[in-house]
Each structure stands twice: as C-alpha cells, then as structure tokens.
Tab-separated table of C-alpha atoms in Angstrom:
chain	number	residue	atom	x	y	z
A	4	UNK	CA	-4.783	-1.704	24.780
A	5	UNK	CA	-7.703	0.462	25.004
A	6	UNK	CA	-5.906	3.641	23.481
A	7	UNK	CA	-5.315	1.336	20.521
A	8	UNK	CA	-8.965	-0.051	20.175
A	9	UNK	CA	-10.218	3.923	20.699
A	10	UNK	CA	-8.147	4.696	17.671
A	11	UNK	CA	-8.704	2.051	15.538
A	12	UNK	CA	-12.190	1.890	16.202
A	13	UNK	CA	-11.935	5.637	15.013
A	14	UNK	CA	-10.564	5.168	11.997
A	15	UNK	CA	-13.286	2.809	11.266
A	16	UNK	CA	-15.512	5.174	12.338
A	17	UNK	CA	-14.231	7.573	9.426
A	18	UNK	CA	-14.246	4.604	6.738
A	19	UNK	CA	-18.024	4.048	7.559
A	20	UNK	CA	-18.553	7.443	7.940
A	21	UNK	CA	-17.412	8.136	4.258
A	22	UNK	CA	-19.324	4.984	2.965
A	23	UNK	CA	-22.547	6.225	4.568
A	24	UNK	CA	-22.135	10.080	3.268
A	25	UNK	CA	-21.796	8.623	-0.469
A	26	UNK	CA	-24.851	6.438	0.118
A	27	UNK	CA	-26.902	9.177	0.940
A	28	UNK	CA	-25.753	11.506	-1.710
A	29	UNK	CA	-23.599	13.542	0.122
A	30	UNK	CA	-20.647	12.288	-2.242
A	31	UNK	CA	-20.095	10.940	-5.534
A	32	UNK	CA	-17.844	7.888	-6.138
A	33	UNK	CA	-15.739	10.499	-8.154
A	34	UNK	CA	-15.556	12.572	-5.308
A	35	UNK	CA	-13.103	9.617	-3.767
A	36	UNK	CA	-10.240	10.308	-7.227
A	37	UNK	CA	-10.346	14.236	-5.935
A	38	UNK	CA	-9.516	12.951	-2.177
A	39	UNK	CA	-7.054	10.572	-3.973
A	40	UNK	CA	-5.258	13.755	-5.646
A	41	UNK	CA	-5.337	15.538	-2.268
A	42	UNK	CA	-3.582	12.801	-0.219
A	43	UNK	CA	-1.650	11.701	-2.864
A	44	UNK	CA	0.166	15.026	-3.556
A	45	UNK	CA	-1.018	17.275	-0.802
A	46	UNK	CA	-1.662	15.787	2.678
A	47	UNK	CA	0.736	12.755	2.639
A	48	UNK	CA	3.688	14.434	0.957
A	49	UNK	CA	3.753	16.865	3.839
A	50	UNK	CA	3.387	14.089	6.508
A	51	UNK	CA	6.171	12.665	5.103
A	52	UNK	CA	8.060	15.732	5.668
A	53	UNK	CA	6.670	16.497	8.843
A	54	UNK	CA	7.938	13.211	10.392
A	55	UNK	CA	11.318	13.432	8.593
A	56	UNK	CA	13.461	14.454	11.309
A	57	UNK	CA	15.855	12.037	12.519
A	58	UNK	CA	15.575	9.656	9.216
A	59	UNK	CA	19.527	8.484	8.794
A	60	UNK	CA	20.484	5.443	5.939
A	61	UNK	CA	22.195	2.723	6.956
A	62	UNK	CA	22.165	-0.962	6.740
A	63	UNK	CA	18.649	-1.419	8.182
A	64	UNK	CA	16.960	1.421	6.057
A	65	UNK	CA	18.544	0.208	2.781
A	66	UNK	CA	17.543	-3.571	3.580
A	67	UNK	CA	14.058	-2.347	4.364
A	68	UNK	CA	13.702	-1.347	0.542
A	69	UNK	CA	15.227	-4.209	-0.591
A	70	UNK	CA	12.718	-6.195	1.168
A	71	UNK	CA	9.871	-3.901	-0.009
A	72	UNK	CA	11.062	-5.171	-3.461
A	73	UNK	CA	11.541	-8.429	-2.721
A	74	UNK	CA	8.424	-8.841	-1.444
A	75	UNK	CA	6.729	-7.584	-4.365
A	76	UNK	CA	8.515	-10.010	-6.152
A	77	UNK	CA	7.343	-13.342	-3.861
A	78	UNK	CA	3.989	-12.592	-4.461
A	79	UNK	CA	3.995	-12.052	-7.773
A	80	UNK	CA	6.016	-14.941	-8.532
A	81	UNK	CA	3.692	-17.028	-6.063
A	82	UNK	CA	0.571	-15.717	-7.864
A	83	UNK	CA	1.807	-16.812	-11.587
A	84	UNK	CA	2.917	-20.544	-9.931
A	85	UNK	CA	-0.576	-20.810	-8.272
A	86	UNK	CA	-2.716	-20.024	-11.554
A	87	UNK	CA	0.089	-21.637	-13.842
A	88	UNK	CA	-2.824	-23.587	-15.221
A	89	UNK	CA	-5.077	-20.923	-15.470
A	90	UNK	CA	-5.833	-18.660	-18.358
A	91	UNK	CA	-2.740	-16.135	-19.120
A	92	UNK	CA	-5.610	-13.027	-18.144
A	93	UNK	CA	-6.508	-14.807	-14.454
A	94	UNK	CA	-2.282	-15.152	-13.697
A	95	UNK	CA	-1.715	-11.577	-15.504
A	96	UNK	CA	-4.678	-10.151	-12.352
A	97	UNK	CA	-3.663	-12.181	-10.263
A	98	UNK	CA	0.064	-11.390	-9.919
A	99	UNK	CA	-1.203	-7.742	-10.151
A	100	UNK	CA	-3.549	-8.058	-7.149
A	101	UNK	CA	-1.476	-10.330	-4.903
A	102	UNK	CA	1.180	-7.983	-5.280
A	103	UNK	CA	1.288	-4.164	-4.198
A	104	UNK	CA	0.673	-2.559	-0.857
A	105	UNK	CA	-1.406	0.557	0.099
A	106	UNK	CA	0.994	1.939	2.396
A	107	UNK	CA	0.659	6.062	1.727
A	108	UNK	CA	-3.250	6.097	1.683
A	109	UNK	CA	-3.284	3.499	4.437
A	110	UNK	CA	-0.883	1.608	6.271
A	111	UNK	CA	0.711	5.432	7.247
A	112	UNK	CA	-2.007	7.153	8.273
A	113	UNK	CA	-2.957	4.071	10.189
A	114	UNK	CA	-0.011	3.516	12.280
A	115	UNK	CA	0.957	6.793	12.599
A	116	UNK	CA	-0.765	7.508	15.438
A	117	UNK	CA	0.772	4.954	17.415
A	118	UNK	CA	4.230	4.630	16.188
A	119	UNK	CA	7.039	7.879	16.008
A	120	UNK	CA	8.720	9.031	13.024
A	121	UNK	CA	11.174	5.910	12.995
A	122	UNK	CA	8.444	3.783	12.008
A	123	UNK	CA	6.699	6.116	9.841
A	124	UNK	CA	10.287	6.421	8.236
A	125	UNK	CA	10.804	2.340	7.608
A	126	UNK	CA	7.398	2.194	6.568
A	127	UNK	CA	8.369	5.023	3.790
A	128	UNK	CA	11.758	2.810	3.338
A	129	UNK	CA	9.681	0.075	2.493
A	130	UNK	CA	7.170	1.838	0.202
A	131	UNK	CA	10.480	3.007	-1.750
A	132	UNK	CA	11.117	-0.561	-2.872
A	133	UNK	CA	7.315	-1.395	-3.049
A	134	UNK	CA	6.864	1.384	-6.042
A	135	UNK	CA	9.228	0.156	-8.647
A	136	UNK	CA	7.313	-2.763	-9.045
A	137	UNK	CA	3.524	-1.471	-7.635
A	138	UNK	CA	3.609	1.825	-10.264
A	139	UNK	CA	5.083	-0.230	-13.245
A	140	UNK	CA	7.549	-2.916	-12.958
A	141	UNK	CA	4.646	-5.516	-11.656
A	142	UNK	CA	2.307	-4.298	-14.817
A	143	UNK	CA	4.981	-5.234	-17.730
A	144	UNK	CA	5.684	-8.457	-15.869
A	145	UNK	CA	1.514	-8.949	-15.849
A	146	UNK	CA	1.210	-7.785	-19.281
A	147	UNK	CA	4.291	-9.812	-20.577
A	148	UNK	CA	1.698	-13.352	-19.594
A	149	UNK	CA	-1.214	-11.908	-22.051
A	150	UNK	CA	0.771	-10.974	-24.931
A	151	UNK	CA	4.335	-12.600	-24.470
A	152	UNK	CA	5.278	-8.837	-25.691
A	153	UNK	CA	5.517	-6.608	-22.398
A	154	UNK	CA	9.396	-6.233	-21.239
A	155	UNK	CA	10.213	-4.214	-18.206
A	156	UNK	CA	10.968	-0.663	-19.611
A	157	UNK	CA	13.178	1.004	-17.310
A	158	UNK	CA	12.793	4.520	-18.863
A	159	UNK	CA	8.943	4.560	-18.717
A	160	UNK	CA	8.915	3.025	-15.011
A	161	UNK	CA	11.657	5.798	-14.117
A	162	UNK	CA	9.323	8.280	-15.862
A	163	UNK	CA	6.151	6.729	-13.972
A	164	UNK	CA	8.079	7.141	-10.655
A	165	UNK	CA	8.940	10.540	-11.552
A	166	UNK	CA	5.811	12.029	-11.826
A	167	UNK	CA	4.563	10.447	-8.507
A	168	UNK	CA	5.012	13.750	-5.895
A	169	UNK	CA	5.089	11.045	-2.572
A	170	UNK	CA	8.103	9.122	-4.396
A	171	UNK	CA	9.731	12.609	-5.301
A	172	UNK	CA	9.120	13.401	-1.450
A	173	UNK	CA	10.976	9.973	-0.534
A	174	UNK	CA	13.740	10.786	-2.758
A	175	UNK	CA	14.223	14.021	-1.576
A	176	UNK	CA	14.025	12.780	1.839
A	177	UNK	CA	16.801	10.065	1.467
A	178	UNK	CA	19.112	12.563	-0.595
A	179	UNK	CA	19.008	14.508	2.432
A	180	UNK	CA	19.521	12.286	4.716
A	181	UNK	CA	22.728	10.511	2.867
A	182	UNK	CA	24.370	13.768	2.890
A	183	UNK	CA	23.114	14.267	6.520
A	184	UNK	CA	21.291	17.574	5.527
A	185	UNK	CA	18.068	18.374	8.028
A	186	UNK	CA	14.871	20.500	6.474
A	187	UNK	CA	14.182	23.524	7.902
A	188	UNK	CA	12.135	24.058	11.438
A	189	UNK	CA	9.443	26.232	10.007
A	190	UNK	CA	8.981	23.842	6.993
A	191	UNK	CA	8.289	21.151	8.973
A	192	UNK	CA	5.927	23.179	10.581
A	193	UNK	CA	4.047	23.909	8.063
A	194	UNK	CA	4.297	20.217	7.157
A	195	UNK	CA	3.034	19.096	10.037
A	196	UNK	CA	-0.175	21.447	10.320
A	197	UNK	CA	-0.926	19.832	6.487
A	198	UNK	CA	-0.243	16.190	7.407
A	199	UNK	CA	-2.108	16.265	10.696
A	200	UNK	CA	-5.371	15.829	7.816
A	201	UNK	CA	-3.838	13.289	6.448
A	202	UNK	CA	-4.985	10.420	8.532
A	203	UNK	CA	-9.131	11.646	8.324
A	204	UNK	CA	-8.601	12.372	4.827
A	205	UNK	CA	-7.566	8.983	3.559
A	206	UNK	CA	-9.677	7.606	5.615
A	207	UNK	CA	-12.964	9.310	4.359
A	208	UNK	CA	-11.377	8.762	0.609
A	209	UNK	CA	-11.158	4.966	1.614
A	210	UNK	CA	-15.016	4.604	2.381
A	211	UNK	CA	-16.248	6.689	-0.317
A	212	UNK	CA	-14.594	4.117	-2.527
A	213	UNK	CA	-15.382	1.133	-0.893
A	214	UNK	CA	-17.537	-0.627	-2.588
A	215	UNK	CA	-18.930	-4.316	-1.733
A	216	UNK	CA	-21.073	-5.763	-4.498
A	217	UNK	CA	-20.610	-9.419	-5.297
A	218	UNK	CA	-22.441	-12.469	-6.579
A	219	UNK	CA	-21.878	-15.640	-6.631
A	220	UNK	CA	-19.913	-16.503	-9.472
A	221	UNK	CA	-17.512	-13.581	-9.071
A	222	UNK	CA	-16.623	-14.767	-5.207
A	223	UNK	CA	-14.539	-17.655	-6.449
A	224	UNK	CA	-12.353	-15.327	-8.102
A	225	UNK	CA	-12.073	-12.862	-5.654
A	226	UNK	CA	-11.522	-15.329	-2.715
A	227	UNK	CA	-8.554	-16.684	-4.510
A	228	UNK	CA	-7.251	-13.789	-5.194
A	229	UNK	CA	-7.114	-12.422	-1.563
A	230	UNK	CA	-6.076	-16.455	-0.711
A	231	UNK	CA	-3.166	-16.840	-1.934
A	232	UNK	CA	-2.069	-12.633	-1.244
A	233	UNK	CA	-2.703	-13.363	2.601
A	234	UNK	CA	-1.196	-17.089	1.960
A	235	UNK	CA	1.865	-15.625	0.790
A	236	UNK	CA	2.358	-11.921	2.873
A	237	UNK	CA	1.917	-14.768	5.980
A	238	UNK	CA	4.946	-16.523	4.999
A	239	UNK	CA	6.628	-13.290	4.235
A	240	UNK	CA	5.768	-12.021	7.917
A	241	UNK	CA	7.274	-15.078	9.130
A	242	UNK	CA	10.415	-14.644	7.860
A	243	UNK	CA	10.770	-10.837	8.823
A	244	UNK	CA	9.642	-11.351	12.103
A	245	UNK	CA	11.785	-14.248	12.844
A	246	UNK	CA	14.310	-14.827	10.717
A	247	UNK	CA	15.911	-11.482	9.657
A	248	UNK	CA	18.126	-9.613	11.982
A	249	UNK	CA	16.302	-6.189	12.048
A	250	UNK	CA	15.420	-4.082	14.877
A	251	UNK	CA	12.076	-5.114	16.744
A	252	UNK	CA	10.146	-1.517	15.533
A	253	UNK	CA	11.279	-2.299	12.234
A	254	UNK	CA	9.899	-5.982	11.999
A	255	UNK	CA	6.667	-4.610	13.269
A	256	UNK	CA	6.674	-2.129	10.362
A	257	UNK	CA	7.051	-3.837	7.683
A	258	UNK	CA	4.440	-6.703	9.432
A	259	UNK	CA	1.322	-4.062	9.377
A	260	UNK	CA	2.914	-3.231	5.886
A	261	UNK	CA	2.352	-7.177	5.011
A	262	UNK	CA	-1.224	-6.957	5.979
A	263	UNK	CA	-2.307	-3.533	4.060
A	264	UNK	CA	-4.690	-3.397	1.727
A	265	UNK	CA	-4.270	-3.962	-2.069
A	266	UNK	CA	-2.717	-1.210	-3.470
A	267	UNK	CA	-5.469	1.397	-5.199
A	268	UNK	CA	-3.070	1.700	-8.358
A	269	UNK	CA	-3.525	-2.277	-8.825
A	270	UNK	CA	-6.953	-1.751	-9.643
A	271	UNK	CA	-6.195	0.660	-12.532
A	272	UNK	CA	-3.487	-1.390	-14.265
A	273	UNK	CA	-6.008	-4.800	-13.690
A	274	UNK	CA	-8.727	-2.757	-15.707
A	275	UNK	CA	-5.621	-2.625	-18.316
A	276	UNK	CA	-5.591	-6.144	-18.542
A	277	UNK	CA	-9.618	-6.824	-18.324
A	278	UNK	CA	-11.787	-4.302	-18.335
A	279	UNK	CA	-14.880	-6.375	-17.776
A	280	UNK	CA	-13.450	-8.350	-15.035
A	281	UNK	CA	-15.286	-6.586	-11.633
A	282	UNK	CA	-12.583	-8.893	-9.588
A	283	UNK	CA	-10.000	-7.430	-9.218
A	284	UNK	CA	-11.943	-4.268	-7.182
A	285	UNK	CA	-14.055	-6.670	-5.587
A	286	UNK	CA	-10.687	-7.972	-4.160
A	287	UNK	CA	-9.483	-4.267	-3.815
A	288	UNK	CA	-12.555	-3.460	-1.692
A	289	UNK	CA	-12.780	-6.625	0.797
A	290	UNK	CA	-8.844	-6.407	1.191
A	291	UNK	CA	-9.592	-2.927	2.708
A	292	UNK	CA	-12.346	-5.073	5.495
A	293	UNK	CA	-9.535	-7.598	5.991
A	294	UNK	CA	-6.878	-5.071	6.587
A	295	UNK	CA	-8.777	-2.899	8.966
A	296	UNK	CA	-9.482	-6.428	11.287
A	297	UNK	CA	-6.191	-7.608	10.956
A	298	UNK	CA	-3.626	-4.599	11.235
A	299	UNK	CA	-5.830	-3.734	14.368
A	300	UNK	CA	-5.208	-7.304	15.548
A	301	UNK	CA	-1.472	-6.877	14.844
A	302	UNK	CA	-1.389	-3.213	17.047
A	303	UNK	CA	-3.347	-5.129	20.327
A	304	UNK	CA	-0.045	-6.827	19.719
A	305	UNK	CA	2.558	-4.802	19.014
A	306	UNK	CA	1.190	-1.647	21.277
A	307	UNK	CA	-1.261	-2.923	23.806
C-alpha cells in the first residue's frame, strides 16, 4: 500500500511540478502541444513496444476492444438521452466529452508502474476500440445533432486512424502477434530505454496544460458534463467487474481505464462544435483532478 501511495503521490508530484514551472514562466502553454507530439509519437510508441513481449489474441484480447467500443458507445448514447431536451450544441459537447478516454498520455503511464506488460497490453486492447470512435467516429455522430448533415465516414476515420503513429504501433503489434511473430531483442531495447520517459513526460505535459479557471455560470455546465461521464463509466465498471467473465487483471484494466481522464483530442473536436464554449476544457482539466484521486483510490485496491 505504501509503494502505491509513493508512486502515485509521485506522479502528482510531476503534474504540480509542470503546473508550477508554466506559472512561473519556465513554460508556455504551447510548450504542453510539443510534449504532446513527443509522447504521442515518440515516448509512448516505444513503450508500447517495449512491453510487447508476450501480447497473444484470443478471446479475451479481442473482447477487450469490443468493449473499448462499446463503451464509447454507452456514453455517448447516455449523454444525447440526458440533454435530449437541451440545445442540439450542449448534446453535440456533451456526447463528445462524456465519451473518450486518455489512456496513452495517462491511464498507461499511470499504471504502468504497477502492473506488467499483460495489463499494459489490455489496456492498449482497449484503447484499440476506444480510437475509432475517440479520433472520429464520436465527432460525426456529435456533429450529425448540430447540422442533421454529419454521417460516419469510414474512409476519413480510417485515414484519421492512419496517421495516428500509437494506433499504427497497436496495429503493428496485433499483426504480429496473430501470426505469432516476436520483435527483435535489441529493438525492444532500445524501446524500452525511450519509453522509460514516458511516464515523467506525460506527466509534466499534463500539468503544463492543466488549467483551472471557472466562474460561476460556466460550473453548471461543466459539473454536468463530468456527472453524467462518471454516472455512466460507474455503471460500466459494474458490469466489467462483475458481470463479464474476464480474467481478474483484465477487469482491473479496463476499471482504471473507466476512470481516466477525458480524452485531450475531445477538447479539439468540442472547439469544432463551439468555439466560444470554455466547457468543455474546463471539464477536460478537472477530469484530470478527479482521475488522479480516483485511479489512485482504485490501485490502494487493486495493488495494496
């Protein structure tokens, strides 16, 4: 229990840390988008790679990204019934902001340092099925309730997912692993020596975009939002935990994965939708506060 709180409480240490070095000028709120690029395509792609040995598909690995989608799904679904009344902007954010999980630049880095590469690999299972909807599917649904015109486009998702150098990674990495294929010893090397920054550097990018500014009238908003997210990833915990019939490490991935922050790419396609709506990163920013809390709660439980 105390290894966990040391390490947790270190992480946090690193989020601050961040926050505190932009406050005082040592970074930029910009400088967080060039940490973003580095983790994105640098750092986490070789942690990924690092801690692929010993990934195999089967049954459980393929239902883990069918609940990853799934999931996405629920909560957007949830969101749009919730604000049916609303305005067709407030259900279009909200179904983009109570969907989406932050698992590369967060709920990875977090539990890898108490979990082996199993977990690390259902989380990545997971995040397979969380990105078609998180880097395009859950945008054309959203943008389909402002102007009755969005559609799912298959082609520009496929293109979306593509260009995204983690998802290429994943692909690779489940290619490999259907055909039973192992990466090289001295690649993974490498890897590993890359992704050992991964952790510090996503969480230093975390603080120096964390921003908490909020008045009065915007709180309503933002409370909801986060509401009916944690409302519905509870109910979604439930039924992992103790209705499906996966392994025990695997429930506990995909638990933390429930209680991640909101995904950084939902704050791009929100400003898509409104771009004078401060909400939706309000929402972002507190979900990272909430996260930090909870999945720590979550490890006391699953580790300590």
């Amino acid at each position: 229990m105390l290894d966990v709180l040391i390490k947790s409480s270190g992480f946090v240490f690193i989020i601050i840390l961040g926050f505190i070095l932009k406050k005082v000028g040592f970074f930029k709120k910009e400088d967080g988008l060039f940490f973003s690029k580095v983790v994105m395509n640098i750092t986490l792609p070789a942690a990924l790679i690092a801690n692929s040995s010993g990934m195999e598909i089967n049954m459980i690995t393929i239902s883990i990204i069918l609940i990853g989608l799934c999931c996405g799904f629920f909560n957007i679904f949830l969101a749009k019934y919730v604000n049916r009344r609303q305005s067709p902007t407030t259900r279009a954010l909200s179904m983009i902001n109570c969907s989406g999980y932050n698992i590369g630049n967060f709920a990875i880095p977090f539990a890898a340092s108490f979990f082996d590469a199993t977990g690390m690999i259902y989380m990545c299972m997971f995040d397979i099925g969380n990105a078609f909807m998180g880097l395009g599917g859950t945008y054309a649904l959203a943008r389909n309730e402002v102007d009755g015109r969005g559609r799912l486009d298959i082609k520009n998702l496929c293109l979306v997912l593509v260009k995204s150098i983690p998802f290429d990674v994943y692909l690779l990495l489940f290619i490999l692993s259907l055909f039973n294929l192992t990466i090289p010893a001295p690649v993974t090397t490498i890897a590993s020596m890359i992704g050992g920054a991964n952790s510090f550097l996503a969480m230093l990018m975390i603080g120096i975009i964390l921003e908490i500014k909020i008045s009065r009238s915007q709180a309503k908003a933002v409370v909801k939002i986060l509401g009916v997210r944690y409302v519905g990833n509870i109910l979604l915990s439930i039924v992992v935990f103790f209705i499906l019939p996966l392994p025990l490490l695997a429930k506990q991935m995909v638990t933390l994965i429930l209680f991640c922050p909101i995904s950084t790419v939902s704050a791009v396609y929100s400003k898509m939708i409104d771009n004078d709506d401060p909400a939706p990163a309000l929402a972002n920013s507190i979900s990272i506060l909430v996260s930090i809390a909870t999945m720590t709660a979550l490890l006391l439980i699953f580790v300590g």
